[in-house]
PDB file of C-alpha atoms in Angstrom:
ATOM      1  CA  UNK F   1       5.084  -0.375 -19.379  1.00  0.00           C
ATOM      2  CA  UNK F   2       2.261  -2.384 -17.762  1.00  0.00           C
ATOM      3  CA  UNK F   3       2.920  -5.932 -16.637  1.00  0.00           C
ATOM      4  CA  UNK F   4       0.482  -8.788 -17.079  1.00  0.00           C
ATOM      5  CA  UNK F   5      -0.719 -10.144 -13.757  1.00  0.00           C
ATOM      6  CA  UNK F   6      -1.511 -13.844 -13.502  1.00  0.00           C
ATOM      7  CA  UNK F   7      -2.467 -16.264 -10.767  1.00  0.00           C
ATOM      8  CA  UNK F   8       0.674 -18.163  -9.761  1.00  0.00           C
ATOM      9  CA  UNK F   9      -1.082 -20.798  -7.677  1.00  0.00           C
ATOM     10  CA  UNK F  10      -4.630 -21.975  -7.246  1.00  0.00           C
ATOM     11  CA  UNK F  11      -6.917 -19.202  -8.394  1.00  0.00           C
ATOM     12  CA  UNK F  12      -8.578 -17.212  -5.628  1.00  0.00           C
ATOM     13  CA  UNK F  13     -10.405 -13.928  -5.751  1.00  0.00           C
ATOM     14  CA  UNK F  14      -9.990 -13.161  -2.046  1.00  0.00           C
ATOM     15  CA  UNK F  15      -8.000 -10.147  -0.852  1.00  0.00           C
ATOM     16  CA  UNK F  16      -5.365 -12.558   0.508  1.00  0.00           C
ATOM     17  CA  UNK F  17      -4.952 -14.145  -2.914  1.00  0.00           C
ATOM     18  CA  UNK F  18      -4.707 -10.801  -4.686  1.00  0.00           C
ATOM     19  CA  UNK F  19      -2.281  -9.544  -2.023  1.00  0.00           C
ATOM     20  CA  UNK F  20      -0.059 -12.612  -2.598  1.00  0.00           C
ATOM     21  CA  UNK F  21       0.008 -12.073  -6.372  1.00  0.00           C
ATOM     22  CA  UNK F  22       0.851  -8.363  -6.097  1.00  0.00           C
ATOM     23  CA  UNK F  23       3.361  -8.851  -3.321  1.00  0.00           C
ATOM     24  CA  UNK F  24       5.205 -11.464  -5.350  1.00  0.00           C
ATOM     25  CA  UNK F  25       5.210  -9.169  -8.354  1.00  0.00           C
ATOM     26  CA  UNK F  26       6.771  -6.388  -6.317  1.00  0.00           C
ATOM     27  CA  UNK F  27       9.391  -8.515  -4.564  1.00  0.00           C
ATOM     28  CA  UNK F  28      10.478 -10.513  -7.625  1.00  0.00           C
ATOM     29  CA  UNK F  29      10.894  -7.308  -9.639  1.00  0.00           C
ATOM     30  CA  UNK F  30       8.010  -7.877 -12.013  1.00  0.00           C
ATOM     31  CA  UNK F  31       6.791  -4.415 -10.960  1.00  0.00           C
ATOM     32  CA  UNK F  32       9.923  -2.340 -10.170  1.00  0.00           C
ATOM     33  CA  UNK F  33      10.293   0.421  -7.504  1.00  0.00           C
ATOM     34  CA  UNK F  34       8.312   3.410  -8.742  1.00  0.00           C
ATOM     35  CA  UNK F  35       6.129   1.254 -10.950  1.00  0.00           C
ATOM     36  CA  UNK F  36       2.402   1.925 -11.036  1.00  0.00           C
ATOM     37  CA  UNK F  37      -0.191  -0.659 -10.024  1.00  0.00           C
ATOM     38  CA  UNK F  38      -3.108   0.199 -12.286  1.00  0.00           C
ATOM     39  CA  UNK F  39      -6.318  -1.034 -10.713  1.00  0.00           C
ATOM     40  CA  UNK F  40      -8.221  -1.315 -13.979  1.00  0.00           C
ATOM     41  CA  UNK F  41      -5.561  -3.425 -15.663  1.00  0.00           C
ATOM     42  CA  UNK F  42      -4.903  -5.641 -12.658  1.00  0.00           C
ATOM     43  CA  UNK F  43      -8.617  -6.291 -12.086  1.00  0.00           C
ATOM     44  CA  UNK F  44      -8.999  -7.231 -15.800  1.00  0.00           C
ATOM     45  CA  UNK F  45      -5.915  -9.449 -15.745  1.00  0.00           C
ATOM     46  CA  UNK F  46      -7.020 -11.381 -12.670  1.00  0.00           C
ATOM     47  CA  UNK F  47     -10.737 -11.341 -13.472  1.00  0.00           C
ATOM     48  CA  UNK F  48     -11.677  -9.765 -10.131  1.00  0.00           C
ATOM     49  CA  UNK F  49     -13.704  -6.837  -8.853  1.00  0.00           C
ATOM     50  CA  UNK F  50     -12.122  -3.695  -7.446  1.00  0.00           C
ATOM     51  CA  UNK F  51     -13.070  -4.528  -3.838  1.00  0.00           C
ATOM     52  CA  UNK F  52     -10.538  -7.325  -3.067  1.00  0.00           C
ATOM     53  CA  UNK F  53      -7.948  -5.476  -5.110  1.00  0.00           C
ATOM     54  CA  UNK F  54      -8.322  -2.335  -3.031  1.00  0.00           C
ATOM     55  CA  UNK F  55      -8.123  -4.341   0.180  1.00  0.00           C
ATOM     56  CA  UNK F  56      -4.925  -5.944  -1.092  1.00  0.00           C
ATOM     57  CA  UNK F  57      -3.438  -2.565  -2.029  1.00  0.00           C
ATOM     58  CA  UNK F  58      -4.284  -1.152   1.395  1.00  0.00           C
ATOM     59  CA  UNK F  59      -2.475  -4.120   3.041  1.00  0.00           C
ATOM     60  CA  UNK F  60       0.559  -3.549   0.836  1.00  0.00           C
ATOM     61  CA  UNK F  61       0.479   0.140   1.746  1.00  0.00           C
ATOM     62  CA  UNK F  62       0.427  -0.747   5.467  1.00  0.00           C
ATOM     63  CA  UNK F  63       3.405  -3.103   4.838  1.00  0.00           C
ATOM     64  CA  UNK F  64       5.299  -0.195   3.296  1.00  0.00           C
ATOM     65  CA  UNK F  65       5.539  -1.683  -0.173  1.00  0.00           C
ATOM     66  CA  UNK F  66       3.018   0.598  -1.891  1.00  0.00           C
ATOM     67  CA  UNK F  67       2.233   4.291  -1.697  1.00  0.00           C
ATOM     68  CA  UNK F  68      -1.095   5.754  -2.803  1.00  0.00           C
ATOM     69  CA  UNK F  69      -0.857   9.201  -4.418  1.00  0.00           C
ATOM     70  CA  UNK F  70      -4.157  11.130  -4.637  1.00  0.00           C
ATOM     71  CA  UNK F  71      -5.489  11.509  -8.198  1.00  0.00           C
ATOM     72  CA  UNK F  72      -2.615   9.400  -9.560  1.00  0.00           C
ATOM     73  CA  UNK F  73      -2.919   5.914  -8.154  1.00  0.00           C
ATOM     74  CA  UNK F  74      -0.836   3.280  -6.363  1.00  0.00           C
ATOM     75  CA  UNK F  75       2.873   2.950  -6.887  1.00  0.00           C
ATOM     76  CA  UNK F  76       5.598   0.632  -5.621  1.00  0.00           C
ATOM     77  CA  UNK F  77       7.666   2.524  -3.043  1.00  0.00           C
ATOM     78  CA  UNK F  78      11.134   3.601  -4.079  1.00  0.00           C
ATOM     79  CA  UNK F  79      14.094   3.294  -1.696  1.00  0.00           C
ATOM     80  CA  UNK F  80      17.081   5.448  -2.605  1.00  0.00           C
ATOM     81  CA  UNK F  81      20.682   4.249  -2.552  1.00  0.00           C
ATOM     82  CA  UNK F  82      21.351   6.878   0.102  1.00  0.00           C
ATOM     83  CA  UNK F  83      18.593   5.475   2.348  1.00  0.00           C
ATOM     84  CA  UNK F  84      20.073   1.987   2.097  1.00  0.00           C
ATOM     85  CA  UNK F  85      23.640   3.193   2.669  1.00  0.00           C
ATOM     86  CA  UNK F  86      22.629   5.163   5.771  1.00  0.00           C
ATOM     87  CA  UNK F  87      20.779   2.143   7.205  1.00  0.00           C
ATOM     88  CA  UNK F  88      23.738  -0.121   6.418  1.00  0.00           C
ATOM     89  CA  UNK F  89      26.215   2.201   8.130  1.00  0.00           C
ATOM     90  CA  UNK F  90      24.178   2.190  11.332  1.00  0.00           C
ATOM     91  CA  UNK F  91      23.578  -1.545  11.162  1.00  0.00           C
ATOM     92  CA  UNK F  92      27.348  -2.093  11.043  1.00  0.00           C
ATOM     93  CA  UNK F  93      27.572  -0.386  14.405  1.00  0.00           C
ATOM     94  CA  UNK F  94      24.570  -1.872  16.192  1.00  0.00           C
ATOM     95  CA  UNK F  95      23.966  -5.301  14.703  1.00  0.00           C
ATOM     96  CA  UNK F  96      27.081  -6.907  16.240  1.00  0.00           C
ATOM     97  CA  UNK F  97      25.905  -5.496  19.594  1.00  0.00           C
ATOM     98  CA  UNK F  98      22.398  -6.922  19.019  1.00  0.00           C
ATOM     99  CA  UNK F  99      24.011 -10.256  18.181  1.00  0.00           C
ATOM    100  CA  UNK F 100      26.052 -10.120  21.390  1.00  0.00           C
ATOM    101  CA  UNK F 101      22.991  -9.300  23.508  1.00  0.00           C
ATOM    102  CA  UNK F 102      20.846 -12.008  21.892  1.00  0.00           C
ATOM    103  CA  UNK F 103      23.509 -14.740  21.757  1.00  0.00           C
ATOM    104  CA  UNK F 104      22.625 -16.343  25.068  1.00  0.00           C
ATOM    105  CA  UNK F 105      18.936 -16.682  24.095  1.00  0.00           C
ATOM    106  CA  UNK F 106      19.785 -17.896  20.591  1.00  0.00           C
ATOM    107  CA  UNK F 107      22.127 -20.492  22.065  1.00  0.00           C
ATOM    108  CA  UNK F 108      19.396 -21.611  24.388  1.00  0.00           C
ATOM    109  CA  UNK F 109      15.614 -21.386  24.141  1.00  0.00           C
ATOM    110  CA  UNK F 110      15.513 -19.859  20.634  1.00  0.00           C
ATOM    111  CA  UNK F 111      18.264 -21.953  19.027  1.00  0.00           C
ATOM    112  CA  UNK F 112      15.692 -24.058  17.137  1.00  0.00           C
ATOM    113  CA  UNK F 113      14.042 -20.881  15.800  1.00  0.00           C
ATOM    114  CA  UNK F 114      17.421 -19.658  14.493  1.00  0.00           C
ATOM    115  CA  UNK F 115      18.081 -23.078  12.881  1.00  0.00           C
ATOM    116  CA  UNK F 116      14.615 -23.137  11.262  1.00  0.00           C
ATOM    117  CA  UNK F 117      15.108 -19.628   9.882  1.00  0.00           C
ATOM    118  CA  UNK F 118      18.384 -20.670   8.209  1.00  0.00           C
ATOM    119  CA  UNK F 119      16.684 -23.793   6.810  1.00  0.00           C
ATOM    120  CA  UNK F 120      13.898 -21.629   5.383  1.00  0.00           C
ATOM    121  CA  UNK F 121      16.464 -19.365   3.789  1.00  0.00           C
ATOM    122  CA  UNK F 122      18.184 -22.375   2.184  1.00  0.00           C
ATOM    123  CA  UNK F 123      14.856 -23.706   0.849  1.00  0.00           C
ATOM    124  CA  UNK F 124      13.907 -20.373  -0.624  1.00  0.00           C
ATOM    125  CA  UNK F 125      17.275 -19.661  -2.190  1.00  0.00           C
ATOM    126  CA  UNK F 126      17.676 -23.199  -3.556  1.00  0.00           C
ATOM    127  CA  UNK F 127      14.336 -22.891  -5.366  1.00  0.00           C
ATOM    128  CA  UNK F 128      15.112 -19.334  -6.518  1.00  0.00           C
ATOM    129  CA  UNK F 129      12.018 -18.069  -4.672  1.00  0.00           C
ATOM    130  CA  UNK F 130      12.965 -14.413  -4.285  1.00  0.00           C
ATOM    131  CA  UNK F 131       9.956 -13.275  -2.189  1.00  0.00           C
ATOM    132  CA  UNK F 132      10.397 -16.215   0.240  1.00  0.00           C
ATOM    133  CA  UNK F 133      14.176 -15.589   0.394  1.00  0.00           C
ATOM    134  CA  UNK F 134      13.572 -11.973   1.265  1.00  0.00           C
ATOM    135  CA  UNK F 135      11.136 -12.894   4.036  1.00  0.00           C
ATOM    136  CA  UNK F 136      13.575 -15.449   5.499  1.00  0.00           C
ATOM    137  CA  UNK F 137      16.478 -13.000   5.174  1.00  0.00           C
ATOM    138  CA  UNK F 138      14.593 -10.411   7.191  1.00  0.00           C
ATOM    139  CA  UNK F 139      13.434 -12.951   9.792  1.00  0.00           C
ATOM    140  CA  UNK F 140      17.027 -13.988  10.329  1.00  0.00           C
ATOM    141  CA  UNK F 141      18.283 -10.485  11.137  1.00  0.00           C
ATOM    142  CA  UNK F 142      15.143  -9.642  13.119  1.00  0.00           C
ATOM    143  CA  UNK F 143      16.006 -12.419  15.596  1.00  0.00           C
ATOM    144  CA  UNK F 144      19.100 -10.565  16.812  1.00  0.00           C
ATOM    145  CA  UNK F 145      17.162  -7.370  17.488  1.00  0.00           C
ATOM    146  CA  UNK F 146      14.091  -9.107  18.916  1.00  0.00           C
ATOM    147  CA  UNK F 147      16.028 -11.246  21.400  1.00  0.00           C
ATOM    148  CA  UNK F 148      18.512  -8.541  22.336  1.00  0.00           C
ATOM    149  CA  UNK F 149      16.247  -7.517  25.175  1.00  0.00           C
ATOM    150  CA  UNK F 150      16.829  -3.929  24.080  1.00  0.00           C
ATOM    151  CA  UNK F 151      13.652  -2.130  23.028  1.00  0.00           C
ATOM    152  CA  UNK F 152      15.574   0.688  21.310  1.00  0.00           C
ATOM    153  CA  UNK F 153      17.407  -1.804  19.093  1.00  0.00           C
ATOM    154  CA  UNK F 154      14.138  -3.573  18.292  1.00  0.00           C
ATOM    155  CA  UNK F 155      12.537  -0.264  17.386  1.00  0.00           C
ATOM    156  CA  UNK F 156      15.432   0.532  15.031  1.00  0.00           C
ATOM    157  CA  UNK F 157      14.870  -2.739  13.172  1.00  0.00           C
ATOM    158  CA  UNK F 158      11.135  -2.129  12.929  1.00  0.00           C
ATOM    159  CA  UNK F 159      11.816   1.270  11.414  1.00  0.00           C
ATOM    160  CA  UNK F 160      14.142  -0.210   8.765  1.00  0.00           C
ATOM    161  CA  UNK F 161      12.356  -3.394   7.824  1.00  0.00           C
ATOM    162  CA  UNK F 162      10.100  -2.129   5.048  1.00  0.00           C
ATOM    163  CA  UNK F 163      12.893  -0.231   3.318  1.00  0.00           C
ATOM    164  CA  UNK F 164      15.153  -3.240   3.557  1.00  0.00           C
ATOM    165  CA  UNK F 165      12.458  -5.460   2.082  1.00  0.00           C
ATOM    166  CA  UNK F 166      12.364  -3.276  -1.016  1.00  0.00           C
ATOM    167  CA  UNK F 167      16.140  -3.029  -1.172  1.00  0.00           C
ATOM    168  CA  UNK F 168      16.480  -6.854  -0.962  1.00  0.00           C
ATOM    169  CA  UNK F 169      13.988  -7.161  -3.840  1.00  0.00           C
ATOM    170  CA  UNK F 170      16.686  -5.583  -6.015  1.00  0.00           C
ATOM    171  CA  UNK F 171      19.772  -6.885  -4.224  1.00  0.00           C
ATOM    172  CA  UNK F 172      18.749 -10.561  -4.237  1.00  0.00           C
ATOM    173  CA  UNK F 173      18.523 -10.487  -8.033  1.00  0.00           C
ATOM    174  CA  UNK F 174      22.169  -9.401  -8.281  1.00  0.00           C
ATOM    175  CA  UNK F 175      23.401 -12.803  -7.024  1.00  0.00           C
ATOM    176  CA  UNK F 176      24.479 -15.222  -9.697  1.00  0.00           C
ATOM    177  CA  UNK F 177      23.730 -17.969  -7.170  1.00  0.00           C
ATOM    178  CA  UNK F 178      21.036 -17.080  -4.633  1.00  0.00           C
ATOM    179  CA  UNK F 179      22.169 -20.045  -2.515  1.00  0.00           C
ATOM    180  CA  UNK F 180      25.171 -17.942  -1.406  1.00  0.00           C
ATOM    181  CA  UNK F 181      22.840 -15.745   0.688  1.00  0.00           C
ATOM    182  CA  UNK F 182      21.956 -18.738   2.848  1.00  0.00           C
ATOM    183  CA  UNK F 183      25.601 -19.745   3.179  1.00  0.00           C
ATOM    184  CA  UNK F 184      26.535 -16.207   4.262  1.00  0.00           C
ATOM    185  CA  UNK F 185      23.819 -16.136   6.909  1.00  0.00           C
ATOM    186  CA  UNK F 186      24.647 -19.583   8.260  1.00  0.00           C
ATOM    187  CA  UNK F 187      28.221 -18.228   8.686  1.00  0.00           C
ATOM    188  CA  UNK F 188      26.894 -15.173  10.581  1.00  0.00           C
ATOM    189  CA  UNK F 189      24.828 -17.391  12.861  1.00  0.00           C
ATOM    190  CA  UNK F 190      27.852 -19.573  13.676  1.00  0.00           C
ATOM    191  CA  UNK F 191      29.953 -16.510  14.563  1.00  0.00           C
ATOM    192  CA  UNK F 192      27.239 -15.184  16.863  1.00  0.00           C
ATOM    193  CA  UNK F 193      26.772 -18.529  18.593  1.00  0.00           C
ATOM    194  CA  UNK F 194      30.563 -18.900  19.046  1.00  0.00           C
ATOM    195  CA  UNK F 195      30.716 -15.435  20.634  1.00  0.00           C
ATOM    196  CA  UNK F 196      33.028 -14.094  17.911  1.00  0.00           C
ATOM    197  CA  UNK F 197      31.429 -10.681  17.613  1.00  0.00           C
ATOM    198  CA  UNK F 198      34.411  -9.046  15.918  1.00  0.00           C
ATOM    199  CA  UNK F 199      34.262 -11.825  13.298  1.00  0.00           C
ATOM    200  CA  UNK F 200      30.489 -11.167  13.087  1.00  0.00           C
ATOM    201  CA  UNK F 201      31.198  -7.453  12.417  1.00  0.00           C
ATOM    202  CA  UNK F 202      33.796  -8.227   9.760  1.00  0.00           C
ATOM    203  CA  UNK F 203      31.446 -10.672   8.026  1.00  0.00           C
ATOM    204  CA  UNK F 204      28.658  -8.087   8.166  1.00  0.00           C
ATOM    205  CA  UNK F 205      30.949  -5.524   6.494  1.00  0.00           C
ATOM    206  CA  UNK F 206      31.676  -8.052   3.734  1.00  0.00           C
ATOM    207  CA  UNK F 207      28.019  -8.838   3.205  1.00  0.00           C
ATOM    208  CA  UNK F 208      26.973  -5.164   3.128  1.00  0.00           C
ATOM    209  CA  UNK F 209      29.303  -4.284   0.239  1.00  0.00           C
ATOM    210  CA  UNK F 210      26.445  -3.547  -2.218  1.00  0.00           C
ATOM    211  CA  UNK F 211      24.600  -1.264   0.214  1.00  0.00           C
ATOM    212  CA  UNK F 212      27.696   0.538   1.433  1.00  0.00           C
ATOM    213  CA  UNK F 213      28.899   1.175  -2.129  1.00  0.00           C
ATOM    214  CA  UNK F 214      26.254   3.905  -2.372  1.00  0.00           C
ATOM    215  CA  UNK F 215      28.163   5.996   0.165  1.00  0.00           C
ATOM    216  CA  UNK F 216      31.279   6.161  -1.933  1.00  0.00           C
TER     217      UNK F 216
END
């Protein structure tokens, strides 16, 4: 079934504007994983030419949200439950270590960045802005890997991020109160800053219950 695409903010026919509309539609579930993005229909809905649309689709493909299949078209990437469960099982092992390695930096020079990321997550969840909540959610976890000082850990995160973005687009919609995501992550930050990395691991296990359920 085709979805109707509309401009959510001030109308713009630039590739950036089209990208924003399509990205929001993917991340808020308007177009589900596996759904087709039909160029003819989208161009007609938005009143644009094919050129900015194709630029936007290419950008989404580079971001890992869209796959282009020859002679068929563009589709939202699907992430399997197995993919998510495998990533979660590895994250349970390495993310507490990344938190431990990054804790000194996050207590010091990057503490404000951590605080701002949590504030962004609260703003997004309190306004039920799923795309913004996903972006803030990913930024939060990325901090531990980025500031771990371990390039192998950072590379692991970079390899997972696009799949996690698509998984979160489904997972965030399962919360009866999206605000709880921000509360959970503020709790994780406090544990990391306190140096309670076993508590951090246990909280991570609790938060990963949806992803890990796919392994059972």
